[in-house]
Coordinates of C-alpha atoms in Angstrom, one line a residue:
Chain A
X1 CA 36.5 210.3 -8.0
X2 CA 34.3 209.0 -5.0
X3 CA 31.7 208.2 -8.1
X4 CA 34.6 205.9 -9.7
X5 CA 35.2 203.9 -7.0
X6 CA 31.6 203.1 -7.3
X7 CA 31.5 202.4 -10.6
X8 CA 33.1 199.2 -11.2
X9 CA 31.3 197.5 -8.9
X10 CA 27.7 198.6 -10.0
X11 CA 28.9 197.3 -13.4
X12 CA 29.9 193.9 -11.9
X13 CA 26.7 193.9 -10.3
X14 CA 24.6 194.9 -12.9
X15 CA 25.9 191.8 -15.3
X16 CA 24.5 189.8 -12.6
X17 CA 21.2 190.7 -13.3
X18 CA 21.8 189.0 -16.7
X19 CA 20.2 185.8 -17.0
X20 CA 21.0 183.9 -19.9
X21 CA 18.4 180.9 -21.0
X22 CA 19.1 177.7 -20.4
X23 CA 19.8 175.3 -23.6
X24 CA 19.3 178.3 -25.9
X25 CA 20.2 176.3 -28.7
X26 CA 17.1 177.6 -30.9
X27 CA 17.6 180.9 -29.5
X28 CA 13.5 181.5 -29.8
X29 CA 13.3 184.0 -27.1
X30 CA 15.4 186.7 -25.9
X31 CA 17.3 186.7 -23.2
X32 CA 15.7 188.7 -20.7
X33 CA 17.7 191.8 -19.6
X34 CA 16.4 193.4 -16.5
X35 CA 17.2 197.2 -15.6
X36 CA 18.2 197.1 -11.7
X37 CA 16.0 200.2 -11.4
X38 CA 12.8 199.5 -13.5
X39 CA 10.0 197.6 -12.7
X40 CA 9.6 194.6 -15.3
X41 CA 8.2 195.5 -18.8
X42 CA 4.7 195.5 -19.4
X43 CA 3.5 194.4 -22.9
X44 CA 0.1 195.5 -22.6
X45 CA 0.6 199.6 -21.7
X46 CA -2.9 200.7 -22.7
X47 CA -3.5 202.4 -25.8
X48 CA -4.4 206.2 -25.2
X49 CA -7.7 207.8 -25.7
X50 CA -6.2 209.7 -28.7
X51 CA -4.6 206.8 -30.6
X52 CA -7.9 204.6 -29.9
X53 CA -10.2 207.8 -31.5
X54 CA -7.5 208.3 -34.4
X55 CA -7.3 204.5 -35.3
X56 CA -11.3 204.6 -35.6
X57 CA -11.4 207.7 -37.5
X58 CA -8.7 206.0 -40.1
X59 CA -10.9 203.0 -40.4
X60 CA -14.1 205.2 -40.8
X61 CA -12.7 207.1 -43.9
X62 CA -11.6 204.0 -45.5
X63 CA -15.4 202.8 -45.2
X64 CA -16.3 205.9 -46.7
X65 CA -14.1 205.6 -49.2
X66 CA -15.2 202.3 -50.4
X67 CA -18.6 203.2 -50.4
X68 CA -17.9 206.3 -52.3
X69 CA -15.5 203.4 -54.9
X70 CA -18.6 200.8 -54.8
X71 CA -21.3 203.9 -55.6
X72 CA -19.7 205.3 -58.3
X73 CA -18.6 202.0 -60.1
X74 CA -22.3 201.5 -60.0
X75 CA -23.4 204.5 -61.5
X76 CA -21.0 203.9 -64.1
X77 CA -22.4 200.3 -64.4
X78 CA -25.4 200.6 -64.9
X79 CA -25.3 203.2 -67.7
X80 CA -26.1 206.0 -65.4
X81 CA -22.9 207.9 -66.3
X82 CA -20.1 207.9 -68.8
X83 CA -16.8 208.9 -70.3
X84 CA -17.6 212.5 -70.0
X85 CA -18.2 212.7 -66.2
X86 CA -14.7 211.1 -65.5
X87 CA -13.1 214.2 -68.0
X88 CA -14.8 216.4 -65.5
X89 CA -13.6 214.4 -62.8
X90 CA -9.8 214.5 -64.5
X91 CA -10.9 218.4 -65.0
X92 CA -11.0 218.8 -61.1
X93 CA -7.8 219.7 -58.8
X94 CA -6.2 221.7 -56.2
X95 CA -6.8 224.8 -58.3
X96 CA -10.6 223.6 -58.7
X97 CA -11.4 221.3 -56.1
X98 CA -15.4 221.8 -56.3
X99 CA -15.7 221.9 -60.1
X100 CA -17.7 218.6 -60.9
X101 CA -20.1 219.8 -57.8
X102 CA -20.5 222.9 -59.6
X103 CA -21.2 221.9 -62.9
X104 CA -23.5 219.1 -61.8
X105 CA -25.3 221.8 -60.2
X106 CA -25.7 223.8 -63.3
X107 CA -27.0 220.4 -64.4
X108 CA -29.8 220.2 -62.0
X109 CA -31.0 224.2 -62.3
X110 CA -30.9 223.5 -66.2
X111 CA -32.7 220.4 -65.4
X112 CA -35.5 221.4 -63.2
X113 CA -36.2 224.4 -65.5
X114 CA -36.2 222.7 -68.3
X115 CA -38.9 220.4 -67.3
X116 CA -40.3 222.3 -65.7
X117 CA -40.9 224.2 -69.3
X118 CA -41.8 220.7 -70.9
X119 CA -44.5 220.5 -68.7
X120 CA -46.3 223.9 -69.5
X121 CA -45.5 223.2 -73.4
X122 CA -47.3 220.0 -73.3
X123 CA -50.0 220.8 -71.5
X124 CA -51.4 223.8 -74.0
X125 CA -54.3 223.0 -75.9
X126 CA -51.9 222.8 -78.9
X127 CA -48.9 221.3 -78.7
X128 CA -45.8 223.9 -80.5
X129 CA -43.6 221.0 -81.0
X130 CA -41.0 223.0 -82.2
X131 CA -41.1 224.2 -78.9
X132 CA -40.8 221.1 -77.1
X133 CA -38.0 219.9 -79.3
X134 CA -36.3 223.0 -78.7
X135 CA -36.5 222.2 -74.5
X136 CA -35.6 218.7 -75.6
X137 CA -32.4 219.3 -77.0
X138 CA -30.8 221.7 -74.1
X139 CA -31.7 219.5 -71.7
X140 CA -29.6 216.4 -74.0
X141 CA -27.0 218.7 -74.1
X142 CA -26.8 219.9 -70.5
X143 CA -27.1 215.9 -69.7
X144 CA -24.3 214.9 -72.7
X145 CA -22.2 217.6 -71.3
X146 CA -21.8 215.9 -67.6
X147 CA -22.2 212.1 -69.3
X148 CA -25.7 211.8 -67.2
X149 CA -26.3 208.8 -70.4
X150 CA -29.3 207.7 -69.4
X151 CA -31.1 211.1 -69.6
X152 CA -29.5 211.6 -72.4
X153 CA -30.5 208.7 -74.1
X154 CA -34.2 209.4 -73.1
X155 CA -33.8 213.1 -74.9
X156 CA -32.5 211.2 -78.0
X157 CA -36.1 209.4 -77.7
X158 CA -38.2 212.2 -77.4
X159 CA -36.8 214.2 -80.2
X160 CA -37.9 211.8 -82.3
X161 CA -41.2 211.8 -80.9
X162 CA -41.4 215.6 -81.2
X163 CA -40.2 214.9 -84.8
X164 CA -43.3 212.6 -85.5
X165 CA -45.5 214.6 -83.5
X166 CA -46.6 211.9 -81.4
X167 CA -48.2 213.7 -78.4
X168 CA -48.6 210.0 -76.9
X169 CA -45.0 209.3 -77.5
X170 CA -44.0 212.9 -75.7
X171 CA -45.6 212.1 -72.4
X172 CA -44.0 208.8 -72.1
X173 CA -40.9 210.3 -72.7
X174 CA -41.1 213.2 -70.1
X175 CA -42.5 210.5 -67.8
X176 CA -39.0 208.7 -68.1
X177 CA -37.2 211.5 -68.7
X178 CA -38.4 213.4 -65.2
X179 CA -37.8 209.5 -63.5
X180 CA -34.5 208.9 -64.9
X181 CA -33.4 212.4 -63.7
X182 CA -35.0 212.1 -60.5
X183 CA -32.7 208.9 -60.0
X184 CA -29.1 210.2 -61.7
X185 CA -29.8 213.3 -58.9
X186 CA -30.7 211.1 -56.2
X187 CA -27.0 209.0 -57.0
X188 CA -24.8 212.1 -57.8
X189 CA -26.4 213.8 -54.3
X190 CA -25.2 210.3 -52.4
X191 CA -22.1 210.5 -53.9
X192 CA -21.5 214.3 -53.0
X193 CA -22.8 213.5 -49.7
X194 CA -19.8 211.1 -49.1
X195 CA -17.2 213.1 -50.6
X196 CA -18.0 215.5 -48.0
X197 CA -18.0 212.7 -45.4
X198 CA -14.5 211.7 -46.3
X199 CA -13.0 215.5 -46.6
X200 CA -14.5 216.3 -43.3
X201 CA -13.0 213.3 -41.7
X202 CA -9.2 213.9 -43.1
X203 CA -9.4 211.8 -45.8
X204 CA -9.2 212.2 -50.1
X205 CA -11.1 210.9 -52.7
X206 CA -9.8 207.8 -54.2
X207 CA -7.9 208.6 -57.8
X208 CA -10.1 206.6 -60.4
Chain B
X1 CA 55.0 266.9 -82.1
X2 CA 56.1 264.5 -79.3
X3 CA 59.2 266.4 -77.9
X4 CA 61.1 263.5 -77.8
X5 CA 63.0 264.4 -75.2
X6 CA 60.5 265.0 -72.8
X7 CA 57.8 262.6 -74.2
X8 CA 59.4 259.5 -73.2
X9 CA 60.2 260.5 -69.2
X10 CA 56.7 262.6 -69.4
X11 CA 54.7 258.9 -70.2
X12 CA 57.3 257.5 -67.6
X13 CA 55.9 259.9 -64.8
X14 CA 52.9 259.5 -65.7
X15 CA 52.7 255.9 -65.9
X16 CA 54.2 255.4 -62.3
X17 CA 52.4 258.3 -60.9
X18 CA 50.0 256.3 -58.3
X19 CA 47.8 259.7 -58.4
X20 CA 47.5 259.1 -62.2
X21 CA 46.9 255.5 -62.0
X22 CA 44.9 255.4 -59.8
X23 CA 42.6 258.2 -61.5
X24 CA 42.8 255.7 -64.8
X25 CA 41.7 252.6 -63.2
X26 CA 38.9 254.5 -61.3
X27 CA 37.7 255.7 -64.6
X28 CA 38.0 252.5 -66.4
X29 CA 36.0 250.4 -63.8
X30 CA 33.4 253.4 -63.9
X31 CA 33.1 253.5 -68.1
X32 CA 32.6 249.3 -66.9
X33 CA 30.3 249.4 -64.6
X34 CA 28.3 251.4 -66.5
X35 CA 28.7 249.5 -69.6
X36 CA 27.8 246.1 -67.7
X37 CA 24.8 248.3 -66.0
X38 CA 23.4 248.8 -69.4
X39 CA 23.9 245.3 -70.8
X40 CA 22.1 244.1 -68.1
X41 CA 19.3 246.3 -68.5
X42 CA 19.0 245.3 -71.9
X43 CA 18.8 242.1 -71.1
X44 CA 16.3 242.5 -68.7
X45 CA 14.0 244.6 -71.0
X46 CA 14.6 241.8 -73.9
X47 CA 14.0 239.3 -71.4
X48 CA 10.2 241.1 -70.2
X49 CA 9.1 241.0 -73.7
X50 CA 9.7 237.6 -74.4
X51 CA 8.1 236.7 -70.8
X52 CA 4.8 239.1 -71.7
X53 CA 4.4 237.0 -75.2
X54 CA 5.4 233.8 -74.2
X55 CA 4.1 233.2 -70.7
X56 CA 5.2 229.3 -70.3
X57 CA 7.0 229.6 -73.2
X58 CA 4.7 229.3 -75.4
X59 CA 3.2 232.6 -77.3
X60 CA -0.6 232.5 -75.7
X61 CA -3.3 232.1 -77.9
X62 CA -6.5 234.1 -77.1
X63 CA -10.0 231.9 -77.8
X64 CA -13.2 233.2 -77.7
X65 CA -15.6 230.8 -76.9
X66 CA -19.2 231.7 -77.6
X67 CA -22.4 230.1 -76.2
X68 CA -25.7 230.2 -74.6
X69 CA -25.3 227.7 -71.7
X70 CA -23.7 228.6 -69.3
X71 CA -22.4 224.6 -68.2
X72 CA -21.1 224.2 -71.3
X73 CA -18.9 227.6 -71.3
X74 CA -17.8 226.4 -67.7
X75 CA -16.7 223.1 -68.9
X76 CA -14.9 224.7 -72.3
X77 CA -13.0 227.0 -70.1
X78 CA -11.4 224.7 -67.8
X79 CA -10.9 221.9 -70.1
X80 CA -9.0 224.9 -72.7
X81 CA -7.3 226.4 -69.4
X82 CA -6.5 222.9 -67.7
X83 CA -4.8 221.6 -71.4
X84 CA -0.9 222.7 -71.8
X85 CA -1.8 224.8 -75.0
X86 CA -1.2 228.1 -73.7
X87 CA -5.0 229.5 -74.1
X88 CA -6.4 232.7 -72.4
X89 CA -9.9 232.5 -72.8
X90 CA -12.7 234.6 -73.3
X91 CA -16.3 233.7 -73.1
X92 CA -19.8 235.3 -74.1
X93 CA -23.2 234.0 -74.0
X94 CA -24.2 235.5 -77.4
X95 CA -23.4 235.9 -80.7
X96 CA -23.6 240.0 -80.2
X97 CA -21.5 240.1 -77.7
X98 CA -19.1 238.3 -80.0
X99 CA -19.1 240.8 -82.6
X100 CA -19.1 243.4 -79.9
X101 CA -15.2 241.9 -79.1
X102 CA -14.4 241.3 -82.8
X103 CA -15.1 245.2 -83.2
X104 CA -17.6 244.0 -85.9
X105 CA -21.1 245.4 -83.9
X106 CA -20.8 249.5 -85.5
X107 CA -22.2 250.4 -88.4
X108 CA -18.4 252.9 -89.3
X109 CA -15.9 251.0 -87.2
X110 CA -12.3 252.6 -87.4
X111 CA -9.8 250.1 -88.1
X112 CA -8.1 250.3 -85.2
X113 CA -11.6 249.1 -83.6
X114 CA -11.2 245.8 -85.8
X115 CA -10.5 243.1 -83.0
X116 CA -8.8 245.2 -80.7
X117 CA -8.7 242.7 -78.5
X118 CA -6.5 240.6 -80.6
X119 CA -8.8 237.2 -81.0
X120 CA -6.7 234.5 -82.3
X121 CA -9.6 232.3 -83.2
X122 CA -13.3 231.9 -82.2
X123 CA -14.9 228.6 -80.9
X124 CA -18.7 229.0 -81.2
X125 CA -21.4 227.1 -80.1
X126 CA -24.1 226.1 -83.6
X127 CA -27.5 226.3 -81.8
X128 CA -28.0 229.7 -80.3
X129 CA -31.0 232.2 -79.7
X130 CA -31.2 235.4 -82.2
X131 CA -27.6 235.0 -83.6
X132 CA -26.6 231.5 -84.8
X133 CA -23.3 230.1 -84.9
X134 CA -23.2 230.3 -88.5
X135 CA -24.0 233.6 -88.7
X136 CA -21.5 234.7 -86.5
X137 CA -19.2 232.5 -88.7
X138 CA -21.1 234.5 -91.5
X139 CA -19.8 237.8 -90.0
X140 CA -16.7 236.9 -89.0
X141 CA -15.7 235.4 -92.4
X142 CA -17.2 238.1 -94.5
X143 CA -15.4 241.1 -92.8
X144 CA -11.6 241.6 -94.1
X145 CA -9.4 241.5 -90.7
X146 CA -5.8 242.7 -91.2
X147 CA -5.2 238.9 -90.4
X148 CA -8.0 236.2 -90.7
X149 CA -9.6 234.5 -88.1
X150 CA -10.1 231.1 -87.6
X151 CA -14.0 230.0 -86.6
X152 CA -14.3 226.9 -85.2
X153 CA -18.1 225.4 -84.8
X154 CA -18.9 222.8 -82.2
X155 CA -22.3 221.2 -82.3
X156 CA -23.8 218.1 -80.6
X157 CA -26.0 217.4 -83.5
X158 CA -23.8 215.1 -86.1
X159 CA -26.0 216.9 -89.1
X160 CA -23.4 216.1 -92.4
X161 CA -25.7 219.3 -93.9
X162 CA -25.1 221.8 -91.1
X163 CA -20.7 221.0 -91.4
X164 CA -21.0 221.2 -95.0
X165 CA -22.6 224.8 -94.4
X166 CA -20.3 225.7 -92.3
X167 CA -16.7 224.6 -94.1
X168 CA -18.5 226.1 -97.7
X169 CA -18.3 229.4 -95.8
X170 CA -14.9 229.2 -94.1
X171 CA -15.5 227.2 -90.8
X172 CA -12.0 225.8 -90.0
X173 CA -13.4 222.6 -88.3
X174 CA -16.5 221.2 -86.8
X175 CA -16.1 219.9 -83.4
X176 CA -18.9 217.6 -82.2
X177 CA -19.9 218.5 -78.2
X178 CA -19.1 217.4 -75.7
X179 CA -15.3 218.8 -76.6
X180 CA -12.6 216.2 -76.0
X181 CA -9.2 216.7 -74.7
X182 CA -8.1 215.7 -78.7
X183 CA -10.3 218.6 -79.9
X184 CA -8.7 221.2 -77.7
X185 CA -5.4 220.4 -79.2
X186 CA -6.8 220.5 -82.2
X187 CA -7.9 224.3 -81.7
X188 CA -4.1 224.6 -80.7
X189 CA -3.5 224.2 -84.4
X190 CA -5.5 226.4 -86.5
X191 CA -4.9 229.6 -84.3
X192 CA -1.6 231.4 -84.9
X193 CA -1.1 234.0 -81.9
X194 CA -0.3 237.6 -82.2
X195 CA 3.0 237.9 -82.1
X196 CA 4.7 241.9 -80.6
X197 CA 7.2 242.5 -83.6
X198 CA 10.9 241.0 -83.1
X199 CA 14.0 242.6 -81.2
X200 CA 16.1 243.9 -83.8
X201 CA 19.0 244.4 -83.4
X202 CA 20.0 242.3 -80.5
X203 CA 23.3 239.9 -80.7
X204 CA 21.3 237.3 -78.4
X205 CA 20.3 234.1 -80.4
X206 CA 16.3 234.3 -80.9
X207 CA 14.3 231.5 -80.6
X208 CA 12.4 230.4 -84.1
X209 CA 8.9 230.5 -84.2
X210 CA 6.5 227.9 -84.4
X211 CA 4.6 227.4 -87.4
X212 CA 1.2 226.2 -87.1
X213 CA 0.8 223.1 -88.4
X214 CA -2.9 223.4 -90.8
X215 CA -5.3 220.5 -91.8
X216 CA -8.2 222.8 -92.6
X217 CA -8.5 226.2 -94.7
X218 CA -5.6 229.0 -94.5
X219 CA -2.8 228.9 -96.5
X220 CA -1.0 231.8 -94.8
X221 CA 2.0 231.3 -92.7
X222 CA 4.1 233.6 -90.2
X223 CA 6.8 234.7 -91.4
X224 CA 10.2 233.2 -90.3
X225 CA 12.1 235.8 -88.5
X226 CA 15.7 236.1 -89.0
X227 CA 17.8 235.7 -86.0
X228 CA 21.5 236.9 -85.2
X229 CA 23.5 234.7 -83.6
X230 CA 25.6 235.2 -81.2
X231 CA 29.4 234.0 -82.1

């Protein structure tokens, strides 16, 4: 009952706090309602440290994702990778999240072993071109299976040199295939490094 | 017989006797519950045997993949598993192991050992050390299995002579590596899954079995089972 006696005067008092805008035809500003019991609103409230870090993290992920897109686009544009690599990416999903890395790692292992064998066979006194061809055939197969197009193309030329028993040609192809392998390996490792950073930062890989 | 003067009143007594009525009702409900349980059991049994075969609604195809390259085996296996063609994939790295799985290695193989792992189709690489894919193809086609096993050869080389050699001894197809999704769909068409014996005496509507369409060699068709349609 006592509070009821105070309520009506209170309502009237709080209405006196309301200040409509003079000449408010355009209504470009909303009327400022000042609550009687609070300080005026401060429109520049400080952003919390947590929120700031979260915003920075999100920007980092976007930056990393852009770098990833740029790198992989370049790999396709410059012919390092072909459509088979895209197929591998499509075979990767939540049930096999590391499929591409696993398969490419197998390619690296195969290639290093085969390049080593090729060096050995080609440096023999009497070169066994059939053995050279067998190794190059395997390297060609592995590179085709992961879409390493430039390595595969050098292997095709390499096999032609073997067929012609062209030793100088074979040495030239060996240097070339080593170079192409080294280039694609470096770029793929950079790509996987970016992927790890994106995932660690809480992002996901862009869908290609 | 009925001792008519007594029968009618007796029937009335029995009919209206609450105790007897209760017993009759209980007996009837017991019998019907037992009948319901039996029918439920039959339904579950039928569905389970269907599920064993059908998986996701299709019969699973057991495919034996033979390739000496671990990388290629991994990619092919993933491709087959991820496709929605219902493959169950077994991989080996050489022709001799493939022969073991198919029960072809023993000198005197008992009939039961022949293809006891129920392989529906073989997918083999052509170039392999030791026993090549061609040798394996020849061995499989030379054996008279209870049900012929289709063999598809894959190779990175598009050599017409190689292809015609393989087809000449009965290869269903020759696929260029690396294999693609469209090749997986072709493989499914060559394979006819080993179905279990049909459920006979069932009064349920049977699903018609899928007949494999063939673009290659064999002319055998799976027998169509007669279904009994529930009225």
